[in-house]
Tab-separated table of C-alpha atoms in Angstrom:
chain	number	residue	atom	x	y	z
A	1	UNK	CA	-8.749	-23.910	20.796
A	2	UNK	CA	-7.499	-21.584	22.835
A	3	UNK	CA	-3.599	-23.355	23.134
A	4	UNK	CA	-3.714	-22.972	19.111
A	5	UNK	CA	-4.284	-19.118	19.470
A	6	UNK	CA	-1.790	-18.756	21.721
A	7	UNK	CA	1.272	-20.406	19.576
A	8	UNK	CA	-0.078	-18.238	16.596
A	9	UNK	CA	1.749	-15.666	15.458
A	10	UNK	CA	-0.053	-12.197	16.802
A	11	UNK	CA	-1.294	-11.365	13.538
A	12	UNK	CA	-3.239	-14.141	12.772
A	13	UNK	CA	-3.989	-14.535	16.197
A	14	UNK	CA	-5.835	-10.838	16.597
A	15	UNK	CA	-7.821	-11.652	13.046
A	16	UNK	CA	-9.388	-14.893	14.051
A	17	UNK	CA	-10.256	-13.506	17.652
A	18	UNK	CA	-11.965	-10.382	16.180
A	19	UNK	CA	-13.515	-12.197	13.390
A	20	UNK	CA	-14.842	-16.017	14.709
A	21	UNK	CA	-14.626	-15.278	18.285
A	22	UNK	CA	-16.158	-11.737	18.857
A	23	UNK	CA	-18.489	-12.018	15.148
A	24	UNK	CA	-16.237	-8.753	13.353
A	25	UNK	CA	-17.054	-9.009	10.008
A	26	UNK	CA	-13.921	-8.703	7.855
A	27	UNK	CA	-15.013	-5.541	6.320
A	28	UNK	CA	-14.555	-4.190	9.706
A	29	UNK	CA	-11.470	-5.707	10.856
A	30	UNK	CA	-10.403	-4.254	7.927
A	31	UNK	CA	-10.532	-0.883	9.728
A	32	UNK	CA	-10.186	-1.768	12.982
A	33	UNK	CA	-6.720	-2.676	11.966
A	34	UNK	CA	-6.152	-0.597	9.300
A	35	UNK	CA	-5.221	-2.275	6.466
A	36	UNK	CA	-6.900	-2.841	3.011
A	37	UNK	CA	-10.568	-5.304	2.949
A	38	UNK	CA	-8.015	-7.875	0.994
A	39	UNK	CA	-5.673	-8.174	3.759
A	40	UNK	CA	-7.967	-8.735	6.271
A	41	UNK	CA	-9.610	-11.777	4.167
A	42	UNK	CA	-6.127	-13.276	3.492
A	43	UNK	CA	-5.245	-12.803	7.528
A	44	UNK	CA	-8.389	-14.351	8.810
A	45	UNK	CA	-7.682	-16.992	5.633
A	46	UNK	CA	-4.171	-17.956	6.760
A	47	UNK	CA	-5.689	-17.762	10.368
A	48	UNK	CA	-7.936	-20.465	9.454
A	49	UNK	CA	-5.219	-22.913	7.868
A	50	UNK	CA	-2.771	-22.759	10.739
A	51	UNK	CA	-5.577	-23.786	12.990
A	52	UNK	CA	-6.207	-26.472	10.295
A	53	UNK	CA	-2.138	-27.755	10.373
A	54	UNK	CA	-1.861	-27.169	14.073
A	55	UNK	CA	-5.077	-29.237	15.005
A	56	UNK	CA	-4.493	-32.027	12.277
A	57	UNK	CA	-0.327	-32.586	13.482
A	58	UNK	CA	-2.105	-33.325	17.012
A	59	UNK	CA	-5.387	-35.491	16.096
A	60	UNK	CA	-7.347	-37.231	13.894
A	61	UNK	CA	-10.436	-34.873	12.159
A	62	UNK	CA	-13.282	-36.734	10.898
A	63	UNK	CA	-15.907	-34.042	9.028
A	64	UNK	CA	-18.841	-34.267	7.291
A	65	UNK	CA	-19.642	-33.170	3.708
A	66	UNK	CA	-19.906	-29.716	4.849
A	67	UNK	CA	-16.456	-29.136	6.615
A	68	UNK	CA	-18.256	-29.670	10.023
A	69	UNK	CA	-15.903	-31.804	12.563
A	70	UNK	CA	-18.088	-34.803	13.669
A	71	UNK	CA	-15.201	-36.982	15.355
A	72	UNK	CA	-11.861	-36.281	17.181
A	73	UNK	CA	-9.025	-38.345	18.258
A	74	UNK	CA	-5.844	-36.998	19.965
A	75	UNK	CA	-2.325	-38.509	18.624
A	76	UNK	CA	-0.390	-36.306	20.082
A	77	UNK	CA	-0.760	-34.279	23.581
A	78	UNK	CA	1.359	-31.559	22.133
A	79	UNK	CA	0.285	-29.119	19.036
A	80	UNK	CA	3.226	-28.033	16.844
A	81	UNK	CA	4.130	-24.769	16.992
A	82	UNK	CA	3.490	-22.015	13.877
A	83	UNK	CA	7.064	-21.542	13.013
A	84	UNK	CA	7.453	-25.205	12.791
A	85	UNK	CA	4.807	-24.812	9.482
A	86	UNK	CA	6.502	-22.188	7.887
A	87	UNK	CA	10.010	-24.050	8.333
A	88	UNK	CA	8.455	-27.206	7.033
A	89	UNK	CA	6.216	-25.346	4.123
A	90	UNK	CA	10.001	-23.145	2.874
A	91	UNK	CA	11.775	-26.661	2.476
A	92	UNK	CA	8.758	-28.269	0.639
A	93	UNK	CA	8.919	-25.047	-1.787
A	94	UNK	CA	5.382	-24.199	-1.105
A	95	UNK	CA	3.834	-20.947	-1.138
A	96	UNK	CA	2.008	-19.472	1.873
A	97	UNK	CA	-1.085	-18.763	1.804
């Protein structure tokens, strides 16, 4: 997990630290970084779905009915960098999220 937060860009990065790893709630990442209750949702949101792309271009997810992981499998050593996603999601025509 930690190799994901490290190729994200800082933004995203600081949200999902703050908010899974240290238990901020997003009302208060909100004004710990100064910006509006709605921004800080939509960071932690986008946060969330690079982690998604980044760990799904490297392995295989198996979840449950809830969204819980239950099984892994590596494809790839390497995870693809952030700015590899945004290329990729620009020539598709798809919006960010």
């Amino acid at each position: 997990m930690m190799n994901i937060l490290t190729r994200m860009p800082d933004k995203y990065r600081e949200a999902l630290e703050l908010s899974e790893l240290q238990g901020m709630s997003q009302k208060q990442l909100s004004e710990h970084l100064n910006i509006s209750y709605s921004g800080a949702k939509s960071r932690v949101q986008r946060g969330r779905e690079l982690v998604k792309e980044m760990m799904t271009s490297c392995c295989t997810i198996e979840a449950d009915h809830y969204g819980n992981i239950v099984e892994y499998d590596v494809i790839h050593k390497s995870v693809k960098d952030t700015r590899d996603f945004s290329r990729e999601r620009n020539l598709r025509g798809l919006p960010f999220l």
